[in-house]
mmCIF file of C-alpha atoms in Angstrom:
data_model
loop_
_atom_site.group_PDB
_atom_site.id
_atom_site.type_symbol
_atom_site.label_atom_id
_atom_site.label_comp_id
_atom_site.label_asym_id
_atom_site.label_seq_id
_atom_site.Cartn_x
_atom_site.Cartn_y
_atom_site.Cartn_z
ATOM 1 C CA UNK A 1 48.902 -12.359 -73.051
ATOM 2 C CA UNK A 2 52.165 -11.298 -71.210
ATOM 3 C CA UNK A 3 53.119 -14.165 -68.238
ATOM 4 C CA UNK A 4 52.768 -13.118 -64.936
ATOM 5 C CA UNK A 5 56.193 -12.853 -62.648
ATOM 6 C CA UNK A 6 57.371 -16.070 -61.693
ATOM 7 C CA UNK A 7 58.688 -16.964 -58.613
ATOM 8 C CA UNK A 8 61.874 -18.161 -60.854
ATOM 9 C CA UNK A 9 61.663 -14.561 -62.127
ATOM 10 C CA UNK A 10 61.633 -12.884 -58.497
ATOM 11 C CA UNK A 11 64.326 -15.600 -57.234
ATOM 12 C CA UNK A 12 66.707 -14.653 -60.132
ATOM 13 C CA UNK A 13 65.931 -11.060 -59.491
ATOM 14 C CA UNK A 14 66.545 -11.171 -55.478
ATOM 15 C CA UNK A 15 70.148 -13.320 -56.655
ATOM 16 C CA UNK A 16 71.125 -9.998 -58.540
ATOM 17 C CA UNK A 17 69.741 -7.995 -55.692
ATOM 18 C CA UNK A 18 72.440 -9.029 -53.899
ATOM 19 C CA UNK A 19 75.151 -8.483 -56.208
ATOM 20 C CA UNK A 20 74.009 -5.250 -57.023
ATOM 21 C CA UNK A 21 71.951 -3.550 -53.962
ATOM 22 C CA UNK A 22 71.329 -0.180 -55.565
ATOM 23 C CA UNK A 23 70.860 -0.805 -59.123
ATOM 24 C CA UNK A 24 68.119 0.740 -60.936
ATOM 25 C CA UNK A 25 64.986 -0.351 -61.775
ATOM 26 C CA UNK A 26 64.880 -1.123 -65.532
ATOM 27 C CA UNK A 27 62.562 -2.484 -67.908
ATOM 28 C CA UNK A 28 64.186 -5.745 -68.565
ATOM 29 C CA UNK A 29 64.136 -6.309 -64.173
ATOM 30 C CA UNK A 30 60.205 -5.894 -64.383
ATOM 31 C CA UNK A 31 58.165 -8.193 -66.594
ATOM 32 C CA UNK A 32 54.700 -7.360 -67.430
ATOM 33 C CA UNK A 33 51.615 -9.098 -65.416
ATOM 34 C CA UNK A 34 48.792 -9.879 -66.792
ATOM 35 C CA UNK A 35 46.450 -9.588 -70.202
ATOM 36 C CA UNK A 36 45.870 -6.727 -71.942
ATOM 37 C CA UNK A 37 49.088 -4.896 -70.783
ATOM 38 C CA UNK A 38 49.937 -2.086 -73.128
ATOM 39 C CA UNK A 39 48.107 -3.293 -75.698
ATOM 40 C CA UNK A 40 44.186 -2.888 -74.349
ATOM 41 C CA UNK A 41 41.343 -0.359 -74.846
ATOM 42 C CA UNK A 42 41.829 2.527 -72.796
ATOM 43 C CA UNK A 43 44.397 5.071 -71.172
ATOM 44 C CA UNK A 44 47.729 2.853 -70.947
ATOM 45 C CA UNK A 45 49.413 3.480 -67.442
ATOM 46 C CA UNK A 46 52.711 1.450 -66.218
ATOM 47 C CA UNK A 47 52.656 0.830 -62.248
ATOM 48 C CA UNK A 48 55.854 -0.749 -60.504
ATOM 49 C CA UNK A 49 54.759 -3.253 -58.091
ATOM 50 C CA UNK A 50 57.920 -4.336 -55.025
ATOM 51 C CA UNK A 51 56.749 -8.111 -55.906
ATOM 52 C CA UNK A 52 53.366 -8.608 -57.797
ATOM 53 C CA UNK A 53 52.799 -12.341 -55.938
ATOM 54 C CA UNK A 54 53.625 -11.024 -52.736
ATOM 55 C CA UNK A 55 50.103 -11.509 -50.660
ATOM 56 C CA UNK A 56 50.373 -7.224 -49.361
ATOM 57 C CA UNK A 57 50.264 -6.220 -52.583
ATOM 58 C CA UNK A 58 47.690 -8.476 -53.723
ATOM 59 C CA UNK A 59 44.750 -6.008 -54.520
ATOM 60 C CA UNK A 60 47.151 -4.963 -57.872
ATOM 61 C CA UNK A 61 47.046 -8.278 -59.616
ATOM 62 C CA UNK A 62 43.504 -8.793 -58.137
ATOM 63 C CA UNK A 63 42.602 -5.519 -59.571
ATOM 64 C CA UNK A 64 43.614 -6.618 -63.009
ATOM 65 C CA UNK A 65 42.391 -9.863 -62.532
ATOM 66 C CA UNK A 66 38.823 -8.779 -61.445
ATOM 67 C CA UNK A 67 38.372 -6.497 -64.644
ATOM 68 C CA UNK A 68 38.331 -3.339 -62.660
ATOM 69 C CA UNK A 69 41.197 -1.334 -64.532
ATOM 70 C CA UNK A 70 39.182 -2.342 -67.680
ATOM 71 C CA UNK A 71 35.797 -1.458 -65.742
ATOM 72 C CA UNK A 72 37.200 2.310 -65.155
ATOM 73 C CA UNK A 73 38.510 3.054 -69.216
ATOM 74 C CA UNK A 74 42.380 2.010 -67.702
ATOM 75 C CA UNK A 75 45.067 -0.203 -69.602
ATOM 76 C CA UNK A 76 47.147 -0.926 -66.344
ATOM 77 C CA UNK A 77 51.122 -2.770 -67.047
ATOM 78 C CA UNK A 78 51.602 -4.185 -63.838
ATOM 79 C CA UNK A 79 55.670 -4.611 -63.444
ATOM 80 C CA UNK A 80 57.897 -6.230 -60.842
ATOM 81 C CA UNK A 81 60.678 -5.891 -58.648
ATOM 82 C CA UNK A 82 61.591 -7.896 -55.996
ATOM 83 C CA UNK A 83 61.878 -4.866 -53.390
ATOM 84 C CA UNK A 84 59.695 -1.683 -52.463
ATOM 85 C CA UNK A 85 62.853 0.447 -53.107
ATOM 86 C CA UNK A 86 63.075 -0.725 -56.577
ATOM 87 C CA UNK A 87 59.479 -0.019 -56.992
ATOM 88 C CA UNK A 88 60.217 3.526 -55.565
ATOM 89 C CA UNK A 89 63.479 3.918 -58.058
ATOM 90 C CA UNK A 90 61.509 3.146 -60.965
ATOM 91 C CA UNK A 91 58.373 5.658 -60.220
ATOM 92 C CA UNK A 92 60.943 8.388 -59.324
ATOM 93 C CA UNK A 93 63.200 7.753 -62.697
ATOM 94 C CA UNK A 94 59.818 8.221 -64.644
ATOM 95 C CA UNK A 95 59.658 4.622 -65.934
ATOM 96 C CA UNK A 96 56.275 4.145 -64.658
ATOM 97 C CA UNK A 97 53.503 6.409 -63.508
ATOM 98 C CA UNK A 98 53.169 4.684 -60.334
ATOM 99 C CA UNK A 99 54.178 2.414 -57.546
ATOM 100 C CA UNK A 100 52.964 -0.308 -55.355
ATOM 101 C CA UNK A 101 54.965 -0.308 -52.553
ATOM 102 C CA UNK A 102 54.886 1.090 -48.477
ATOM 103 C CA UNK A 103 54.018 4.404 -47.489
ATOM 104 C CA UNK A 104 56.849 5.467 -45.490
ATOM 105 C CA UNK A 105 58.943 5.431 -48.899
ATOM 106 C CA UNK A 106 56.809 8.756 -49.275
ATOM 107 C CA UNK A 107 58.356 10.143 -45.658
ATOM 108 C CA UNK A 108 61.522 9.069 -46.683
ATOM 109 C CA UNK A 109 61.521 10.452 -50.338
ATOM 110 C CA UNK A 110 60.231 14.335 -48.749
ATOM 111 C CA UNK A 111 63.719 14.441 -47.317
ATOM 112 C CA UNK A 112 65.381 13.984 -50.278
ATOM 113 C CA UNK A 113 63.264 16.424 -52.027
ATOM 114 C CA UNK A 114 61.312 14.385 -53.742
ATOM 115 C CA UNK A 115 57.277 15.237 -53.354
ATOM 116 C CA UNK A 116 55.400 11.762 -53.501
ATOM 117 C CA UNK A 117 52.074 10.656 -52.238
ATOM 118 C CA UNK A 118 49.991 7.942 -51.344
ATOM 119 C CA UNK A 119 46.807 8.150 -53.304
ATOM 120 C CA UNK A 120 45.333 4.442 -52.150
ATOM 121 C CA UNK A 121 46.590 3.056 -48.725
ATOM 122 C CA UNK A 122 45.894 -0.333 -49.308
ATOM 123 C CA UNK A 123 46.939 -1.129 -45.541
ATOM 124 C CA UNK A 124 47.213 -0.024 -41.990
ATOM 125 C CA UNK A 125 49.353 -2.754 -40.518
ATOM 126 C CA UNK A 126 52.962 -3.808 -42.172
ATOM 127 C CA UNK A 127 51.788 -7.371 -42.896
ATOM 128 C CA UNK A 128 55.507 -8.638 -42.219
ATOM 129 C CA UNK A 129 56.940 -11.436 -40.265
ATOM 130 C CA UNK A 130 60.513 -12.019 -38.489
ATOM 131 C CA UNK A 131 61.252 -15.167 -38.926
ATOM 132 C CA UNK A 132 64.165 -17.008 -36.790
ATOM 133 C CA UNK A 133 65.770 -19.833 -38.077
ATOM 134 C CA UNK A 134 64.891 -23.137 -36.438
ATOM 135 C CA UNK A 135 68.865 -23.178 -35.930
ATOM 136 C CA UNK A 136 68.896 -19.847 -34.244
ATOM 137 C CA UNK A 137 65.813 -20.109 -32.176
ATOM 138 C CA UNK A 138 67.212 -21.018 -28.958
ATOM 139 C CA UNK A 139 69.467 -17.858 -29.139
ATOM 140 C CA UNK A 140 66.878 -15.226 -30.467
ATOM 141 C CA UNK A 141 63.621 -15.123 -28.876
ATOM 142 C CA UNK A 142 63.171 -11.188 -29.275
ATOM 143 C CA UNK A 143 64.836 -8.722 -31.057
ATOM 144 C CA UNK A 144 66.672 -7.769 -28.372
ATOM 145 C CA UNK A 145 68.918 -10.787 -29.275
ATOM 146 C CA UNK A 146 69.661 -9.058 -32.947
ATOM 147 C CA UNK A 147 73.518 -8.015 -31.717
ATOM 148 C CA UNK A 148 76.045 -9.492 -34.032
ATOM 149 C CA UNK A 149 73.234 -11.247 -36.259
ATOM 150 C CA UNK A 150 72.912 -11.364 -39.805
ATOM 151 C CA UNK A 151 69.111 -10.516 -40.376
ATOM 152 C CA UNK A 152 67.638 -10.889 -43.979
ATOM 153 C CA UNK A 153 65.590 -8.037 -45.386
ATOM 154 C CA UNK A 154 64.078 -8.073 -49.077
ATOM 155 C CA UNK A 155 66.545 -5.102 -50.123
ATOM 156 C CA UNK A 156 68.901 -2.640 -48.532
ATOM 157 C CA UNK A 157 66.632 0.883 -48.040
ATOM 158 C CA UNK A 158 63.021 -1.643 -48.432
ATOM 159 C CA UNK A 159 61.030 -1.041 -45.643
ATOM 160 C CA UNK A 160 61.639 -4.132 -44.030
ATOM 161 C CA UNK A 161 65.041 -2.786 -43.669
ATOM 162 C CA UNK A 162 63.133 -0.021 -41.855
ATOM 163 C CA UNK A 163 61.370 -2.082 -40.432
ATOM 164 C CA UNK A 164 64.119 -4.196 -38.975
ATOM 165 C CA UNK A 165 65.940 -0.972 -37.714
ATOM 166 C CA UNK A 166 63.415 -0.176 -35.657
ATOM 167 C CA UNK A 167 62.450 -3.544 -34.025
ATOM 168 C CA UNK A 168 66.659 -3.523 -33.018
ATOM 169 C CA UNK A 169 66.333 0.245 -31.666
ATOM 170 C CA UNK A 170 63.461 -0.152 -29.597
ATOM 171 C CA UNK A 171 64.928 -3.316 -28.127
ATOM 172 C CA UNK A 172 68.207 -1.544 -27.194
ATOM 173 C CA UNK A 173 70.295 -2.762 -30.175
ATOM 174 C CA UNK A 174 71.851 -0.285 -32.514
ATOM 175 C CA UNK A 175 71.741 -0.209 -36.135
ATOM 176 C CA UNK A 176 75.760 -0.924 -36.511
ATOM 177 C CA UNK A 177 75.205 -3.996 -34.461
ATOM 178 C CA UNK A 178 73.939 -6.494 -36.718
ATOM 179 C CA UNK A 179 74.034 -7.134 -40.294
ATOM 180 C CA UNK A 180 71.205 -6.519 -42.724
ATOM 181 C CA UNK A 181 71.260 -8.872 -45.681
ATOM 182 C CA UNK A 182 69.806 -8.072 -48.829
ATOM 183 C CA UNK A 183 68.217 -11.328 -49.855
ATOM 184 C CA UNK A 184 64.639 -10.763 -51.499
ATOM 185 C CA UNK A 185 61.698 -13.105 -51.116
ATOM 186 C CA UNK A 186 60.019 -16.559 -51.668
ATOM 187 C CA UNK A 187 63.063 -19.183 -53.341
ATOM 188 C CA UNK A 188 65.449 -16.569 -52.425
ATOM 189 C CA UNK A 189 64.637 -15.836 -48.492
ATOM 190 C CA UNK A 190 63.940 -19.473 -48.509
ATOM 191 C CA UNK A 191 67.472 -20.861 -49.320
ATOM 192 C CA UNK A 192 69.059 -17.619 -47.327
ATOM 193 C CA UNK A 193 67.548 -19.202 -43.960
ATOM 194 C CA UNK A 194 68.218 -23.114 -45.118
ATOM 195 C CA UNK A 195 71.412 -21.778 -46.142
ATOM 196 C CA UNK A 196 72.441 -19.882 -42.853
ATOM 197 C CA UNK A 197 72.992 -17.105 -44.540
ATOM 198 C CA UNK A 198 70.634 -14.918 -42.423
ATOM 199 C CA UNK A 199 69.786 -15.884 -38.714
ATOM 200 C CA UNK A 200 66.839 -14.399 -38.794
ATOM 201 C CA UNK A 201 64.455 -12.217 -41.297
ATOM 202 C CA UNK A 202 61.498 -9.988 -42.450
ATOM 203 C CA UNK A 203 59.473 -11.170 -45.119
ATOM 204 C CA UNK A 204 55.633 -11.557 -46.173
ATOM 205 C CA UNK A 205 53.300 -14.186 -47.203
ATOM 206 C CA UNK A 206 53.325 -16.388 -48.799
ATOM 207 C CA UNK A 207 56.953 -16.800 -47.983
ATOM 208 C CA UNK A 208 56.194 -17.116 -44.619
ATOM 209 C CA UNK A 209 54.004 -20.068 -44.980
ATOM 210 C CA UNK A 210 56.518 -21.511 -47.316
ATOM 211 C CA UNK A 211 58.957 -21.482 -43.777
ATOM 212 C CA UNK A 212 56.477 -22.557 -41.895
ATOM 213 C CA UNK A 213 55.261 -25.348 -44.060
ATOM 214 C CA UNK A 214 59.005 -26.700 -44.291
ATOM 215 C CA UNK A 215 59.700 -25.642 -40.836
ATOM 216 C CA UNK A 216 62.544 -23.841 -41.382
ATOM 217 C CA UNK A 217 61.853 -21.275 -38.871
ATOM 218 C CA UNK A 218 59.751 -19.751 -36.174
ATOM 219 C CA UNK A 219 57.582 -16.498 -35.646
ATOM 220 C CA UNK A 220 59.436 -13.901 -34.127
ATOM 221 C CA UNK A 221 57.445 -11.083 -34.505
ATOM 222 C CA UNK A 222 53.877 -11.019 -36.739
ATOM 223 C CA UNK A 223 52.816 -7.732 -37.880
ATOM 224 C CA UNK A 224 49.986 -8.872 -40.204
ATOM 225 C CA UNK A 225 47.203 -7.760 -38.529
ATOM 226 C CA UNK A 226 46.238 -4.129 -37.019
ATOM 227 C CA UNK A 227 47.095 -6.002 -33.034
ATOM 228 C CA UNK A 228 49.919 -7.379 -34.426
ATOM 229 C CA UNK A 229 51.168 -3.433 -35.876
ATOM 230 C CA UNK A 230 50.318 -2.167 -32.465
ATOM 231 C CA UNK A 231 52.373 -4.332 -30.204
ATOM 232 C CA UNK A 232 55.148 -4.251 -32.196
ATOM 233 C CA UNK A 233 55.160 -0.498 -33.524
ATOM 234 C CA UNK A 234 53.001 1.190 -30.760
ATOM 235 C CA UNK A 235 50.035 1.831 -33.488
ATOM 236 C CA UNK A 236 48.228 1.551 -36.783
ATOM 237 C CA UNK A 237 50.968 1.299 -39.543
ATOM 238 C CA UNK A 238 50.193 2.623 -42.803
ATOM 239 C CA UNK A 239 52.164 0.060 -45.407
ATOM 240 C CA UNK A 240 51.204 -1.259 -48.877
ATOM 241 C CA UNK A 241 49.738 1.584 -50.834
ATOM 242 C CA UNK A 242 49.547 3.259 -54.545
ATOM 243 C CA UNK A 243 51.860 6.160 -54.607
ATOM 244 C CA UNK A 244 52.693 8.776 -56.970
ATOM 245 C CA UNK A 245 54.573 11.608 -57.613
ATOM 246 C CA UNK A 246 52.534 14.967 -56.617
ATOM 247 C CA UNK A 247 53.133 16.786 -59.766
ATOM 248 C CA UNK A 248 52.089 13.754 -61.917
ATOM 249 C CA UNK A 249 49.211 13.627 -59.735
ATOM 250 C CA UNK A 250 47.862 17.195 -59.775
ATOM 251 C CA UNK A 251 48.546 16.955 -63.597
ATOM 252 C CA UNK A 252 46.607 13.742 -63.863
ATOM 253 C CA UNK A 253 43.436 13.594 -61.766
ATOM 254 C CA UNK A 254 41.010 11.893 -63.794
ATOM 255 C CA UNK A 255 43.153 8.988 -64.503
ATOM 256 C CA UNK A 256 44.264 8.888 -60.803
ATOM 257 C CA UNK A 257 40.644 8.676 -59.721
ATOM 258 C CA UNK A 258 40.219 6.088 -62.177
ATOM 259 C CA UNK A 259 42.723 3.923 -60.438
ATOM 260 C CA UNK A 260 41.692 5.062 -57.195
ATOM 261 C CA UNK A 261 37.983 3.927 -58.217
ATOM 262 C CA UNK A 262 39.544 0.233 -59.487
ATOM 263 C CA UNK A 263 41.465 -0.161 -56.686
ATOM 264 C CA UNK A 264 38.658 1.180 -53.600
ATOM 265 C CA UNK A 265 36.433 -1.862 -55.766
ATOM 266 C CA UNK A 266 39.075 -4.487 -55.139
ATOM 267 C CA UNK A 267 39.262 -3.870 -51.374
ATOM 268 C CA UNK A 268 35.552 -3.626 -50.802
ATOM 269 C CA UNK A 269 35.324 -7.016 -53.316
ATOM 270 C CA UNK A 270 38.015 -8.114 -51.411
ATOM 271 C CA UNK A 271 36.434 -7.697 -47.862
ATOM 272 C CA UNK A 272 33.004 -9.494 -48.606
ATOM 273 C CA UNK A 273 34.406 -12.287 -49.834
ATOM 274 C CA UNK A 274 36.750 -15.602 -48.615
ATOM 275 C CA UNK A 275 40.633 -15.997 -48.916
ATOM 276 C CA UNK A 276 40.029 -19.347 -51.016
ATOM 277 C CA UNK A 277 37.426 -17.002 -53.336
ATOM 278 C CA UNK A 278 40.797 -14.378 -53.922
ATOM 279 C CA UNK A 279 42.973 -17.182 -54.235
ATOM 280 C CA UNK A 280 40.925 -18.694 -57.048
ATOM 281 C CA UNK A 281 41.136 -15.215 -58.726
ATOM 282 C CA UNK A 282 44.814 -15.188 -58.866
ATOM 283 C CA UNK A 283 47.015 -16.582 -61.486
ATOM 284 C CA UNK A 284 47.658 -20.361 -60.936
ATOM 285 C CA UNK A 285 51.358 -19.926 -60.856
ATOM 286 C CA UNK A 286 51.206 -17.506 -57.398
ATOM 287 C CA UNK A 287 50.360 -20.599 -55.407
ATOM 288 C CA UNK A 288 53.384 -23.086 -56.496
ATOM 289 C CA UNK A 289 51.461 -26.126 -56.790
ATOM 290 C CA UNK A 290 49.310 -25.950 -53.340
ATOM 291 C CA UNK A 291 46.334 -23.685 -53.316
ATOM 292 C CA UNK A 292 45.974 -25.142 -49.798
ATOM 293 C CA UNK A 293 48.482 -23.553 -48.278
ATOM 294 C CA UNK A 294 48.537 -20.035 -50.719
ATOM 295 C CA UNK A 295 44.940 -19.680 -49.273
ATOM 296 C CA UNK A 296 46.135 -20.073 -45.894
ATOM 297 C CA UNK A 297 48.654 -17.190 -46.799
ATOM 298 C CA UNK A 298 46.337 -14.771 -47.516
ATOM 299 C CA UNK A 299 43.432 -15.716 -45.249
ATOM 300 C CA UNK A 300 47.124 -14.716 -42.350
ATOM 301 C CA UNK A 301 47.533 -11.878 -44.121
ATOM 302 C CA UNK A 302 44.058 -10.137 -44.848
ATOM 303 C CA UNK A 303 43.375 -8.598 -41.708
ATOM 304 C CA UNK A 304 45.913 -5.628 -42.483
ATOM 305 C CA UNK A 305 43.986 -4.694 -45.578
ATOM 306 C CA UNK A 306 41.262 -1.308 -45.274
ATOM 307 C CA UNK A 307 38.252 -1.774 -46.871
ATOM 308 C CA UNK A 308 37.872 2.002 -48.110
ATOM 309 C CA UNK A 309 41.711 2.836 -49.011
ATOM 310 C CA UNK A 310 41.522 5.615 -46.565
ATOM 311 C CA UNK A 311 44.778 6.549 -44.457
ATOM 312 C CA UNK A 312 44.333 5.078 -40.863
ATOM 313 C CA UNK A 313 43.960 7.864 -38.203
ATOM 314 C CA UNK A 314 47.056 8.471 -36.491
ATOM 315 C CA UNK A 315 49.100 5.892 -39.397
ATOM 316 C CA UNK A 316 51.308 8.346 -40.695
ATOM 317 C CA UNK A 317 52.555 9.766 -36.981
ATOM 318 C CA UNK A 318 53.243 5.686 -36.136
ATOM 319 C CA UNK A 319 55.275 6.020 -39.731
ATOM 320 C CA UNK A 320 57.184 9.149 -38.552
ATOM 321 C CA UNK A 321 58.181 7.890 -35.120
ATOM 322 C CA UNK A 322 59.421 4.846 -36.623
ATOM 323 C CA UNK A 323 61.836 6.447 -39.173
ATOM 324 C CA UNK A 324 62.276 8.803 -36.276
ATOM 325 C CA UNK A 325 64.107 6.129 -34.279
ATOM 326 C CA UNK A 326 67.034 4.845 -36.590
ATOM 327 C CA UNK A 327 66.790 7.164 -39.687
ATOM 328 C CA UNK A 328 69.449 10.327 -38.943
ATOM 329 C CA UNK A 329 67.735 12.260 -42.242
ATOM 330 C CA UNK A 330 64.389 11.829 -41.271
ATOM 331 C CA UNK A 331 65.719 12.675 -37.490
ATOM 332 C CA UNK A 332 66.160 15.675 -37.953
ATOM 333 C CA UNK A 333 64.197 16.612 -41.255
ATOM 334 C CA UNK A 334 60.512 18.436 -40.381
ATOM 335 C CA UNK A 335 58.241 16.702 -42.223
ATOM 336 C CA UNK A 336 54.910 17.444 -43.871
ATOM 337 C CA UNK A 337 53.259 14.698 -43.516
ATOM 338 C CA UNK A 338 49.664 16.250 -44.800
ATOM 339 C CA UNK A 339 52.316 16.310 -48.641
ATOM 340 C CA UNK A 340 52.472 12.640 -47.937
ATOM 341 C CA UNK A 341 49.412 10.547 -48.973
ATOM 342 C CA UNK A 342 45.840 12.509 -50.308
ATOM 343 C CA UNK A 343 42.087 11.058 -49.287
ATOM 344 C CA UNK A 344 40.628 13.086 -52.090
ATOM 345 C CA UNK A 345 40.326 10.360 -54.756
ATOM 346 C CA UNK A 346 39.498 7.458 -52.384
ATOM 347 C CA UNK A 347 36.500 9.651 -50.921
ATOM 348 C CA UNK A 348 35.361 10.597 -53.934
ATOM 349 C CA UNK A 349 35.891 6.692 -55.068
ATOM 350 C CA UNK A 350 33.589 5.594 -51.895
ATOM 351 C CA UNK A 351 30.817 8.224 -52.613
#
């Protein structure tokens, strides 16, 4: 049995994030997740998750956990990276078949000619936070109070350095106005906002209840549930999904209904039953000593899952005016969004 990522692993990984922002994926960055990887019964498939215990991108591990990639004739490697964009790196160097990561890498990717699609949309809210450090809180209470700020994001290009863009644009501050700061998540965000090295910053559970629980920092802005998405973003928000590229997809349909039958099981499983019941099915180390408190995490963060891993109505247009608003490629690119994410599998999957 390969070990699951560690937080140790992720903090070590988010320290070298920051000395080297747009290094390559590699093999020795991601470590392997869970039993059976590479060396079960089945078709062997590598997927690239942007943080395995991060609570959005739960239904991979839980997947694997639950037996389902075993269920549908699938030996899954689940790897790691501490950011979405390293996720996205590794799937489009061909080190893994897919990714785990948010959609709008898939918008973002079509302009630099790269033809990728979302095959599962796990989401249709972000599931992120901004928190504010409890030593900054008096002089941020909105993003319109981002000028001259250092703001932490989990890696330069992730998407909650999209994410983060837009929040400053719409409140009338301009992307060359603050700082981002490229410092991961969990240990690593943690320390950054003890630290003062960010003022204020974007992360995900459990992370956030890790802040909360030490009381580091306040809630700025919560986008981890469909009300939350809409407030902030003006609509449903497409994030955590499976993607893949297109041509490995159209070359590769039964095993990407395979996965897209595993994973359409996890969310329904995941829907009829309690955050303490998914807790329990995740490895011991994702909850650091408190299942308390990891419980509380997800129970936060499980309204922004679907239940069917269909693409929201109207999610991908919420995607494109976002990027839209700070991104000068996607500004002026036309994009095709129908190239951007397929139903066909998940439909299938549901019927």
């Amino acid at each position: 049995m390969r070990k699951t990522a560690r937080y140790s692993a992720l903090a070590a990984a988010g320290l070298l994030a920051l000395t080297s922002l747009t290094a390559c994926a590699n093999d020795a960055a991601g470590t392997a997740a869970d039993s059976g990887n590479g060396g079960g019964k089945g078709e062997h498939v590598k997927i690239m998750v942007g943080g395995l215990d991060k609570v959005i991108y739960l239904p991979a591990m839980l997947t694997q956990r639950l037996g389902y990639f075993a269920d549908a004739g699938l030996d899954v490697e689940l790897l790691s990276e501490p950011a979405g964009v390293q996720a996205e790196t590794a799937l489009v160097s061909g080190q893994v078949q897919g990714a785990v990561g948010f959609y709008d890498h898939t918008l973002d990717l079509q302009t630099k000619g790269k033809a990728v699609e979302s095959v599962v949309q796990f989401s249709h809210a972000p599931g992120e936070v901004e928190i504010v450090s409890d030593k900054r809180a008096g002089d941020i209470t909105s993003p319109r109070d981002f000028k001259g700020k250092k703001l932490g994001v989990t890696g330069l290009g992730s998407s909650t350095d999209f994410l983060t863009k837009y929040l400053a644009v719409k409140n009338g501050v301009q992307v060359s106005e603050f700082t981002p700061v490229a410092v991961g998540a969990g240990p690593t965000f943690v320390s950054a906002l003890e630290k003062g090295a960010i003022d204020s910053g974007m992360t995900t559970d459990p992370t956030v209840a890790t802040v909360m629980e030490k009381k580091l920092g306040k809630v700025l802005v919560d986008m981890r549930t469909p009300e939350g998405s809409q407030k902030a973003l003006g609509g449903p928000y497409p994030s955590s999904s499976l993607y893949m590229q297109t041509d490995w997809v159209n070359g590769h349909k039964e095993t990407v209904q395979k996965l897209a039958d595993a994973f359409v099981k996890t969310l329904r499983w995941m829907s009829g039953h309690s955050a303490s019941e998914i807790a329990a099915k995740m490895p011991a180390d994702y909850s650091q000593g408190d299942k308390t408190l990891y419980a509380g995490a997800i129970k936060s963060t499980l309204p922004m899952f679907t239940d069917d891993g269909v693409m929201p109505e109207n999610g991908p247009e919420t995607v494109e005016k976002v990027l839209k608003a700070f991104n000068p490629n996607i500004k002026n690119a036309d994009i095709d969004l129908s190239k951007t994410y397929t139903t066909e599998f998940v439909k299938k999957a549901a019927g």
